């Protein structure tokens, strides 16, 4: 996952949970226990990420998200899949 995507995930967690960024950056943080993210808040997190990143997270993937790392691992490949590849024509010489 790109650093930019990780920042977006952290921003969304900070906004929805009200927890400090340091807590939302911890890969091993359990969303429910450590960040207070219940099932309804998880849906809000996922919906917000879908809107901000232009992705669709399947329900079966959402159901397996337990930690910050799980969330980032679920979102990362989806962002990569929708990002257009950079070609030499896309860059300035």
XYZ file of C-alpha atoms in Angstrom:
93
model
C 0.000 0.000 0.000
C 1.257 3.460 -0.796
C 2.127 5.883 1.941
C -0.630 8.168 0.677
C -3.248 5.440 1.133
C -1.982 4.685 4.648
C -2.371 8.370 5.528
C -5.950 8.379 4.217
C -6.765 5.279 6.311
C -5.250 6.918 9.397
C -7.091 10.205 8.722
C -10.414 8.385 8.478
C -9.760 6.422 11.682
C -8.777 9.596 13.559
C -11.885 11.440 12.361
C -14.343 8.633 13.112
C -12.853 7.354 16.365
C -11.637 10.648 17.802
C -8.491 8.813 18.911
C -4.977 10.256 18.554
C -3.134 9.642 15.280
C -0.489 7.599 17.139
C -3.160 5.080 18.182
C -4.583 4.900 14.647
C -1.136 4.315 13.119
C -0.428 1.185 15.174
C -0.682 -1.757 12.794
C -1.487 -4.172 15.607
C -4.258 -1.995 17.082
C -7.484 -3.994 17.313
C -10.210 -1.747 15.925
C -12.872 -2.692 18.456
C -10.770 -3.104 21.601
C -8.113 -0.429 21.078
C -9.957 2.163 18.973
C -13.580 1.605 20.009
C -14.722 0.763 16.467
C -17.909 -1.295 16.716
C -19.586 -2.865 13.675
C -21.506 0.300 12.818
C -18.378 2.465 13.067
C -16.487 -0.045 10.892
C -19.129 0.376 8.198
C -18.707 4.149 8.471
C -14.910 3.761 8.155
C -15.249 1.523 5.095
C -17.870 3.742 3.438
C -15.724 6.822 3.988
C -12.668 5.071 2.534
C -14.696 3.934 -0.462
C -15.771 7.522 -1.136
C -12.337 9.061 -0.602
C -10.381 6.443 -2.527
C -12.874 5.549 -5.261
C -12.930 1.863 -4.371
C -15.468 -0.792 -3.426
C -14.697 -3.014 -0.455
C -16.662 -6.278 -0.687
C -18.777 -7.149 2.363
C -16.890 -10.408 2.879
C -13.627 -8.440 3.103
C -15.137 -5.953 5.553
C -16.287 -8.854 7.742
C -12.654 -10.022 8.153
C -11.215 -6.646 9.222
C -10.097 -6.740 12.863
C -6.937 -4.586 13.076
C -5.499 -1.456 11.484
C -3.214 -3.737 9.451
C -6.243 -5.741 8.238
C -7.915 -2.514 7.141
C -4.847 -1.305 5.288
C -4.319 -4.723 3.671
C -7.957 -4.768 2.543
C -7.825 -1.287 1.037
C -4.323 -1.257 -0.478
C -4.844 -3.719 -3.350
C -8.189 -2.136 -4.215
C -6.588 1.293 -4.564
C -3.819 -0.182 -6.697
C -6.409 -1.893 -8.900
C -8.252 1.366 -9.651
C -5.156 3.552 -10.039
C -4.200 4.050 -13.665
C -0.684 2.832 -14.413
C 1.896 5.544 -14.963
C 3.478 5.467 -18.381
C 6.385 7.436 -19.753
C 3.835 9.613 -21.589
C 2.266 10.558 -18.227
C 5.476 11.970 -16.791
C 7.272 15.184 -17.605
C 10.701 14.852 -19.150
